[in-house]
Short mmCIF file of C-alpha atoms in Angstrom, two decimals:
data_model
loop_
_atom_site.label_atom_id
_atom_site.label_comp_id
_atom_site.label_asym_id
_atom_site.label_seq_id
_atom_site.Cartn_x
_atom_site.Cartn_y
_atom_site.Cartn_z
CA MET N 1 5.44 -23.20 14.23
CA MET N 2 4.27 -19.91 12.70
CA ARG N 3 0.70 -18.92 13.50
CA LEU N 4 -1.54 -17.11 11.03
CA TYR N 5 -4.43 -15.13 12.48
CA GLU N 6 -6.84 -15.01 9.60
CA MET N 7 -10.34 -14.94 8.28
CA PRO N 8 -10.67 -17.63 5.55
CA ASP N 9 -12.87 -15.58 3.14
CA SER N 10 -10.47 -12.63 3.13
CA GLY N 11 -8.29 -12.32 0.03
CA ASN N 12 -5.59 -10.61 2.05
CA CYS N 13 -5.41 -13.67 4.31
CA TYR N 14 -5.57 -16.06 1.35
CA LYS N 15 -2.42 -14.43 -0.09
CA VAL N 16 -0.49 -15.51 2.97
CA ARG N 17 -1.84 -19.06 3.02
CA LEU N 18 -0.96 -19.39 -0.68
CA ILE N 19 2.66 -18.31 -0.32
CA LEU N 20 3.14 -20.39 2.87
CA THR N 21 1.85 -23.42 0.99
CA GLN N 22 4.00 -22.77 -2.07
CA LEU N 23 7.06 -22.34 0.11
CA GLY N 24 6.27 -25.62 1.89
CA GLN N 25 6.11 -23.88 5.24
CA ASP N 26 3.97 -25.44 8.01
CA PHE N 27 1.69 -23.07 9.88
CA GLU N 28 -1.18 -23.03 12.31
CA ARG N 29 -4.38 -21.21 11.26
CA ILE N 30 -6.13 -19.17 13.92
CA HIS N 31 -9.62 -18.23 12.81
CA THR N 32 -10.33 -14.58 13.58
CA ASP N 33 -13.80 -13.48 12.57
CA ILE N 34 -13.77 -9.79 11.73
CA LEU N 35 -17.59 -9.80 11.40
CA LYS N 36 -17.64 -10.68 15.11
CA LYS N 37 -15.03 -7.95 15.72
CA GLU N 38 -12.48 -10.56 16.93
CA SER N 39 -9.67 -8.40 15.50
CA ARG N 40 -10.77 -5.49 17.68
CA THR N 41 -10.61 -7.12 21.12
CA ALA N 42 -8.21 -5.74 23.67
CA ASP N 43 -6.22 -8.96 23.43
CA PHE N 44 -5.93 -8.80 19.61
CA LEU N 45 -5.06 -5.10 19.65
CA LYS N 46 -2.03 -5.94 21.80
CA LYS N 47 -0.86 -8.18 18.92
CA ASN N 48 -1.79 -5.70 16.15
CA PRO N 49 -2.76 -2.17 17.24
CA ASN N 50 -4.22 -1.57 13.76
CA GLY N 51 -6.82 -4.29 14.46
CA ARG N 52 -6.61 -6.19 11.20
CA VAL N 53 -5.92 -9.63 9.78
CA PRO N 54 -3.87 -11.27 8.38
CA LEU N 55 -1.41 -11.19 11.24
CA LEU N 56 1.56 -13.53 11.23
CA GLU N 57 3.08 -14.64 14.55
CA ILE N 58 6.61 -15.47 13.35
CA GLU N 59 7.71 -16.70 16.71
CA GLU N 60 6.24 -16.42 20.21
CA ASN N 61 5.11 -12.77 20.51
CA VAL N 62 6.74 -11.51 17.33
CA PHE N 63 3.88 -10.29 15.12
CA LEU N 64 3.89 -8.98 11.56
CA PRO N 65 0.74 -7.43 10.05
CA GLU N 66 -0.01 -6.21 6.47
CA SER N 67 -0.55 -8.94 3.93
CA ASN N 68 1.98 -7.70 1.42
CA ALA N 69 4.71 -7.11 4.04
CA ILE N 70 4.12 -10.69 5.18
CA LEU N 71 4.47 -11.93 1.60
CA TRP N 72 7.79 -10.12 1.32
CA TYR N 73 9.02 -11.43 4.69
CA LEU N 74 8.19 -15.03 3.76
CA ALA N 75 9.30 -15.02 0.14
CA GLU N 76 12.48 -12.83 0.21
CA GLY N 77 15.39 -14.93 -1.01
CA SER N 78 13.08 -17.48 -2.71
CA GLN N 79 12.13 -17.90 -6.39
CA PHE N 80 9.01 -15.74 -5.70
CA VAL N 81 10.96 -12.46 -5.34
CA PRO N 82 13.31 -11.31 -8.13
CA GLU N 83 17.01 -11.00 -7.42
CA ASP N 84 17.63 -7.75 -9.27
CA ARG N 85 17.06 -4.36 -7.70
CA LEU N 86 14.62 -3.05 -10.31
CA GLY N 87 12.64 -6.30 -10.29
CA ARG N 88 12.23 -6.17 -6.49
CA ALA N 89 11.05 -2.54 -6.74
CA GLN N 90 8.59 -3.49 -9.46
CA VAL N 91 7.18 -6.28 -7.26
CA LEU N 92 6.63 -3.64 -4.59
CA GLN N 93 5.19 -1.24 -7.17
CA TRP N 94 2.44 -3.76 -8.03
CA MET N 95 1.84 -4.62 -4.41
CA PHE N 96 1.38 -0.89 -3.53
CA PHE N 97 -0.89 -0.58 -6.63
CA GLU N 98 -2.88 -3.47 -5.29
CA GLN N 99 -3.43 -1.98 -1.85
CA TYR N 100 -4.05 1.60 -3.05
CA SER N 101 -5.73 1.35 -6.47
CA HIS N 102 -7.32 -2.13 -6.52
CA GLU N 103 -8.27 -3.52 -3.06
CA PRO N 104 -10.22 -0.48 -1.81
CA TYR N 105 -12.58 -0.80 -4.78
CA ILE N 106 -12.73 -4.47 -5.78
CA ALA N 107 -12.29 -6.12 -2.36
CA THR N 108 -14.47 -3.59 -0.55
CA SER N 109 -17.43 -4.12 -2.91
CA ARG N 110 -17.08 -7.90 -2.51
CA PHE N 111 -17.01 -7.48 1.28
CA TRP N 112 -20.26 -5.60 1.33
CA ILE N 113 -22.00 -7.85 -1.17
CA THR N 114 -20.72 -11.32 -0.36
CA LEU N 115 -19.46 -11.25 3.22
CA LEU N 116 -21.87 -8.74 4.81
CA ASN N 117 -24.69 -9.75 2.45
CA ALA N 118 -25.72 -6.09 2.41
CA GLU N 119 -25.71 -5.10 -1.26
CA GLU N 120 -28.86 -2.99 -0.92
CA GLU N 121 -27.60 -1.06 2.13
CA TYR N 122 -24.22 -0.23 0.46
CA LYS N 123 -25.67 0.30 -3.05
CA GLU N 124 -24.45 3.88 -3.37
CA GLU N 125 -20.93 3.07 -2.00
CA ILE N 126 -20.65 0.08 -4.33
CA GLU N 127 -21.70 2.18 -7.32
CA LYS N 128 -19.10 4.84 -6.44
CA ARG N 129 -16.33 2.23 -6.47
CA LYS N 130 -17.17 0.76 -9.91
CA ALA N 131 -15.19 3.19 -12.07
CA GLN N 132 -12.04 2.96 -10.00
CA GLY N 133 -12.23 -0.80 -9.75
CA TYR N 134 -12.51 -1.09 -13.53
CA ALA N 135 -9.71 1.44 -13.94
CA ALA N 136 -7.45 -0.89 -11.89
CA LEU N 137 -8.50 -3.84 -14.06
CA ASP N 138 -7.75 -1.74 -17.19
CA VAL N 139 -4.21 -1.12 -15.93
CA MET N 140 -3.73 -4.84 -15.29
CA GLU N 141 -5.17 -5.85 -18.68
CA SER N 142 -2.87 -3.45 -20.52
CA HIS N 143 0.21 -4.64 -18.58
CA LEU N 144 -0.60 -8.30 -19.21
CA SER N 145 -1.05 -7.75 -22.95
CA HIS N 146 2.74 -7.85 -23.31
CA GLN N 147 3.84 -10.15 -20.50
CA GLU N 148 2.69 -13.35 -18.84
CA PHE N 149 3.30 -12.30 -15.22
CA PHE N 150 3.50 -8.91 -13.54
CA VAL N 151 7.27 -8.70 -13.09
CA GLY N 152 10.13 -10.19 -15.08
CA ASN N 153 7.96 -12.72 -16.87
CA ARG N 154 8.05 -14.94 -13.80
CA TYR N 155 5.45 -15.85 -11.15
CA SER N 156 6.15 -13.74 -8.08
CA ILE N 157 4.44 -12.41 -4.95
CA ALA N 158 3.21 -9.47 -7.10
CA ASP N 159 0.99 -11.98 -8.93
CA ILE N 160 -0.13 -13.53 -5.67
CA ALA N 161 -1.05 -10.07 -4.25
CA LEU N 162 -3.11 -9.17 -7.32
CA TYR N 163 -4.65 -12.65 -7.81
CA ALA N 164 -6.24 -12.69 -4.34
CA TYR N 165 -9.07 -10.29 -5.08
CA THR N 166 -9.02 -10.36 -8.88
CA HIS N 167 -10.07 -13.98 -9.10
CA VAL N 168 -13.13 -13.26 -6.92
CA ALA N 169 -13.89 -9.86 -8.50
CA HIS N 170 -17.20 -11.22 -9.75
CA GLU N 171 -18.32 -11.57 -6.13
CA GLY N 172 -18.10 -7.77 -6.02
CA ARG N 173 -20.07 -7.57 -9.30
CA PHE N 174 -17.02 -6.86 -11.49
CA ASP N 175 -17.43 -8.50 -14.89
CA LEU N 176 -14.18 -9.83 -16.38
CA THR N 177 -15.72 -10.59 -19.82
CA GLY N 178 -13.85 -7.62 -21.41
CA PHE N 179 -10.53 -8.62 -19.85
CA PRO N 180 -9.18 -11.60 -21.84
CA GLN N 181 -5.56 -11.06 -20.72
CA ILE N 182 -6.56 -11.07 -17.07
CA LYS N 183 -8.55 -14.25 -17.57
CA LYS N 184 -5.59 -16.01 -19.16
CA TRP N 185 -3.33 -14.79 -16.37
CA LEU N 186 -5.75 -16.09 -13.71
CA LYS N 187 -5.51 -19.58 -15.32
CA ARG N 188 -1.70 -19.25 -15.40
CA ILE N 189 -1.68 -18.58 -11.67
CA GLN N 190 -4.04 -21.49 -11.00
CA GLY N 191 -1.58 -23.72 -12.87
CA GLN N 192 1.41 -22.96 -10.61
CA ALA N 193 2.81 -25.80 -8.49
CA ASN N 194 1.08 -26.21 -5.12
CA HIS N 195 -1.66 -23.73 -5.88
CA ILE N 196 -4.50 -23.71 -3.36
CA LYS N 197 -7.94 -22.18 -3.62
CA ILE N 198 -9.29 -19.46 -1.39
CA ASP N 199 -11.66 -21.94 0.23
CA ASP N 200 -9.14 -24.76 0.61
CA MET F 1 20.51 11.82 -14.51
CA MET F 2 17.33 10.48 -12.94
CA ARG F 3 14.17 12.38 -13.65
CA LEU F 4 11.35 12.79 -11.16
CA TYR F 5 7.89 13.58 -12.52
CA GLU F 6 6.23 15.26 -9.61
CA MET F 7 3.83 17.80 -8.20
CA PRO F 8 5.64 19.82 -5.53
CA ASP F 9 2.71 20.02 -3.03
CA SER F 10 2.17 16.27 -3.04
CA GLY F 11 3.42 14.43 0.05
CA ASN F 12 3.97 11.31 -2.03
CA CYS F 13 6.31 13.28 -4.33
CA TYR F 14 7.99 14.95 -1.37
CA LYS F 15 8.97 11.55 0.03
CA VAL F 16 11.02 10.89 -3.08
CA ARG F 17 12.73 14.29 -3.12
CA LEU F 18 13.61 13.83 0.55
CA ILE F 19 15.30 10.42 0.13
CA LEU F 20 17.06 11.51 -3.08
CA THR F 21 18.47 14.50 -1.20
CA GLN F 22 19.50 12.48 1.85
CA LEU F 23 21.23 9.95 -0.40
CA GLY F 24 23.06 12.79 -2.18
CA GLN F 25 21.62 11.74 -5.55
CA ASP F 26 21.25 14.41 -8.25
CA PHE F 27 17.93 14.46 -10.07
CA GLU F 28 15.90 16.58 -12.45
CA ARG F 29 12.43 17.69 -11.35
CA ILE F 30 9.71 17.62 -13.98
CA HIS F 31 6.68 19.53 -12.79
CA THR F 32 3.50 17.58 -13.53
CA ASP F 33 0.32 19.41 -12.43
CA ILE F 34 -2.34 16.83 -11.57
CA LEU F 35 -4.91 19.63 -11.18
CA LYS F 36 -4.39 20.28 -14.90
CA LYS F 37 -4.60 16.53 -15.54
CA GLU F 38 -1.00 16.46 -16.75
CA SER F 39 -0.65 12.90 -15.37
CA ARG F 40 -3.58 11.77 -17.55
CA THR F 41 -2.34 12.82 -21.00
CA ALA F 42 -1.76 10.12 -23.62
CA ASP F 43 1.97 10.84 -23.38
CA PHE F 44 2.11 10.49 -19.60
CA LEU F 45 -0.01 7.33 -19.61
CA LYS F 46 2.61 5.69 -21.80
CA LYS F 47 5.07 6.30 -18.98
CA ASN F 48 2.69 5.29 -16.18
CA PRO F 49 -0.59 3.63 -17.25
CA ASN F 50 -1.93 4.25 -13.71
CA GLY F 51 -1.71 8.01 -14.37
CA ARG F 52 -0.14 9.13 -11.09
CA VAL F 53 2.89 10.97 -9.77
CA PRO F 54 5.51 10.54 -8.42
CA LEU F 55 7.08 8.69 -11.28
CA LEU F 56 10.81 8.11 -11.36
CA GLU F 57 12.60 7.78 -14.70
CA ILE F 58 15.59 5.75 -13.59
CA GLU F 59 17.22 5.81 -16.99
CA GLU F 60 15.95 6.70 -20.46
CA ASN F 61 12.50 5.08 -20.70
CA VAL F 62 12.73 2.98 -17.52
CA PHE F 63 9.91 4.22 -15.29
CA LEU F 64 9.06 3.30 -11.72
CA PRO F 65 5.76 4.55 -10.15
CA GLU F 66 4.40 4.23 -6.53
CA SER F 67 6.13 6.48 -4.01
CA ASN F 68 6.97 3.73 -1.52
CA ALA F 69 8.33 1.37 -4.13
CA ILE F 70 10.53 4.26 -5.35
CA LEU F 71 11.75 4.81 -1.77
CA TRP F 72 12.70 1.15 -1.57
CA TYR F 73 14.42 1.17 -4.93
CA LEU F 74 16.53 4.18 -4.03
CA ALA F 75 17.32 3.30 -0.42
CA GLU F 76 17.90 -0.47 -0.53
CA GLY F 77 21.41 -1.18 0.62
CA SER F 78 21.75 2.18 2.34
CA GLN F 79 21.51 3.15 6.03
CA PHE F 80 17.79 3.98 5.42
CA VAL F 81 16.69 0.33 5.09
CA PRO F 82 17.49 -2.20 7.84
CA GLU F 83 19.74 -5.10 7.05
CA ASP F 84 17.79 -7.77 8.90
CA ARG F 85 14.90 -9.65 7.37
CA LEU F 86 12.32 -8.75 10.06
CA GLY F 87 13.38 -5.10 10.02
CA ARG F 88 12.95 -4.91 6.25
CA ALA F 89 9.50 -6.47 6.51
CA GLN F 90 8.58 -4.01 9.29
CA VAL F 91 9.60 -1.11 7.10
CA LEU F 92 7.23 -2.45 4.42
CA GLN F 93 4.55 -3.06 7.10
CA TRP F 94 4.54 0.70 8.00
CA MET F 95 4.70 1.74 4.34
CA PHE F 96 1.65 -0.42 3.51
CA PHE F 97 -0.05 0.97 6.65
CA GLU F 98 0.69 4.43 5.33
CA GLN F 99 -0.84 3.82 1.90
CA TYR F 100 -3.88 1.89 3.13
CA SER F 101 -4.79 3.27 6.57
CA HIS F 102 -3.31 6.78 6.61
CA GLU F 103 -2.98 8.44 3.21
CA PRO F 104 -6.55 7.83 1.98
CA TYR F 105 -7.88 9.77 5.00
CA ILE F 106 -5.24 12.33 5.95
CA ALA F 107 -3.79 13.18 2.54
CA THR F 108 -7.13 13.07 0.77
CA SER F 109 -8.72 15.59 3.18
CA ARG F 110 -5.74 17.90 2.74
CA PHE F 111 -6.00 17.57 -1.01
CA TRP F 112 -9.64 18.72 -1.04
CA ILE F 113 -9.11 21.50 1.53
CA THR F 114 -5.70 22.93 0.64
CA LEU F 115 -4.98 21.95 -2.95
CA LEU F 116 -8.46 22.04 -4.50
CA ASN F 117 -9.61 24.79 -2.10
CA ALA F 118 -12.99 23.06 -2.05
CA GLU F 119 -13.63 22.34 1.65
CA GLU F 120 -17.35 23.27 1.42
CA GLU F 121 -17.93 21.08 -1.62
CA TYR F 122 -16.26 18.02 -0.06
CA LYS F 123 -17.56 18.66 3.49
CA GLU F 124 -19.35 15.33 3.80
CA GLU F 125 -16.44 13.31 2.42
CA ILE F 126 -13.97 15.11 4.69
CA GLU F 127 -16.18 14.43 7.72
CA LYS F 128 -16.39 10.73 6.78
CA ARG F 129 -12.59 10.46 6.77
CA LYS F 130 -12.01 12.04 10.20
CA ALA F 131 -12.46 8.92 12.36
CA GLN F 132 -10.15 6.74 10.23
CA GLY F 133 -7.53 9.47 9.98
CA TYR F 134 -7.47 9.84 13.74
CA ALA F 135 -7.42 6.03 14.13
CA ALA F 136 -4.20 5.96 12.02
CA LEU F 137 -2.68 8.73 14.18
CA ASP F 138 -3.65 6.73 17.31
CA VAL F 139 -1.76 3.70 16.02
CA MET F 140 1.32 5.87 15.33
CA GLU F 141 1.12 7.60 18.74
CA SER F 142 0.96 4.29 20.54
CA HIS F 143 3.88 2.84 18.53
CA LEU F 144 6.05 5.95 19.16
CA SER F 145 5.39 5.82 22.89
CA HIS F 146 8.02 3.14 23.20
CA GLN F 147 10.40 3.88 20.38
CA GLU F 148 11.96 6.87 18.70
CA PHE F 149 11.53 5.80 15.08
CA PHE F 150 9.14 3.37 13.43
CA VAL F 151 11.55 0.47 12.90
CA GLY F 152 14.64 -0.70 14.81
CA ASN F 153 15.05 2.64 16.62
CA ARG F 154 16.70 4.08 13.53
CA TYR F 155 15.55 6.63 10.95
CA SER F 156 14.39 4.73 7.87
CA ILE F 157 12.22 5.11 4.77
CA ALA F 158 9.26 4.01 6.97
CA ASP F 159 9.66 7.33 8.82
CA ILE F 160 9.95 9.23 5.54
CA ALA F 161 6.77 7.57 4.19
CA LEU F 162 4.76 8.45 7.32
CA TYR F 163 6.28 11.89 7.82
CA ALA F 164 5.20 13.15 4.38
CA TYR F 165 1.52 13.59 5.14
CA THR F 166 1.62 13.58 8.97
CA HIS F 167 3.63 16.82 9.17
CA VAL F 168 1.00 18.58 7.08
CA ALA F 169 -1.99 16.81 8.65
CA HIS F 170 -3.23 20.18 9.99
CA GLU F 171 -3.79 21.25 6.36
CA GLY F 172 -6.44 18.52 6.30
CA ARG F 173 -7.86 19.81 9.63
CA PHE F 174 -6.32 17.08 11.72
CA ASP F 175 -5.31 18.47 15.13
CA LEU F 176 -2.12 16.95 16.58
CA THR F 177 -2.54 18.55 20.02
CA GLY F 178 -3.41 15.21 21.59
CA PHE F 179 -0.46 13.44 19.99
CA PRO F 180 2.69 14.43 21.90
CA GLN F 181 4.77 11.44 20.75
CA ILE F 182 4.00 12.17 17.11
CA LYS F 183 4.98 15.80 17.60
CA LYS F 184 8.31 14.82 19.16
CA TRP F 185 8.89 12.36 16.29
CA LEU F 186 8.17 15.04 13.68
CA LYS F 187 10.93 17.20 15.28
CA ARG F 188 13.31 14.20 15.27
CA ILE F 189 12.73 13.72 11.52
CA GLN F 190 13.27 17.44 10.89
CA GLY F 191 16.60 17.12 12.75
CA GLN F 192 18.01 14.46 10.41
CA ALA F 193 21.04 15.37 8.25
CA ASN F 194 20.11 16.92 4.90
CA HIS F 195 16.45 17.25 5.74
CA ILE F 196 14.47 19.35 3.29
CA LYS F 197 11.00 20.87 3.60
CA ILE F 198 8.02 19.99 1.41
CA ASP F 199 8.24 23.45 -0.22
CA ASP F 200 12.05 23.49 -0.63
#
């Protein structure tokens, strides 16, 4: 059985649990607390030298890190990845957008505020990230104003990647009031078959 | 003919020119100066709402942003992307590593120092990025100590993605003296058929 090294609160880890569940794939969850530096032990670094979760153990001693690479590995060939060349590249486009232009602002603020409980200490850093976090939400809002999902008008791993931290953006003090298209899209994702919550 | 909106000094843009050249694909270069905010004009934002280069115009009015998604689009089905499922996911793993754990430190420092010529102004930000830039180089050095290329012992778009900013890391004041495996790998990349330089 596949093993998922993960921290339950992490949106990046949640992405992987969500696709595994929607694919009907059994897996074992191995709790790895990054606040206790459990992803930086000598033993963990042998599994992933970059010291991060999620980490998927596909089979004994075959490890794959990076949440969006794991999504691709698991979903390729399924209904959650488009069949056409441009559609596949657009799924990747939105997944790279998520990791470069969205996660470092929205997820990082949530991490400091909600997981570390250190809003005061990181006040300046959180403030600095506001504009770029909202810029990412603006790009999403505009894209969703003319389509229901991110790629090819069909639910895909691009939606899963962007849903993970967008639906908990308020925990990083991002206000979605001015983003009606995003709010409708969040509901659309929650309505997909076999959807699970981040704390399930 | 495909059109590439790009800024010649940008490593992200260079990646795309390199793969296009190695695939023998003709393309038109459209110089887009981000220092003059040419990627933030109303006209450009219609092409890419995220306001960044590189941007590939695949055919009239079909635009694909995100350097690594463009690499995938162009190279899928060629010798530069592995055929096996795990190999493909590992290529993506290293491309996500590049955009999340490497580029924000190594490329950003180079941008401030070499492109903006503002090392003094960004001194504190550059200093903050040192440890994480070197951590990314450590991960690469360790991986290359037991294989010649990043995935499947064969030159792939994962190597192209990581080469783009690693070979100019010194321009961001990263010293590769302690990274002999990376230095050998850089030479190996430079020795590939139809290699071009960043300023070609």
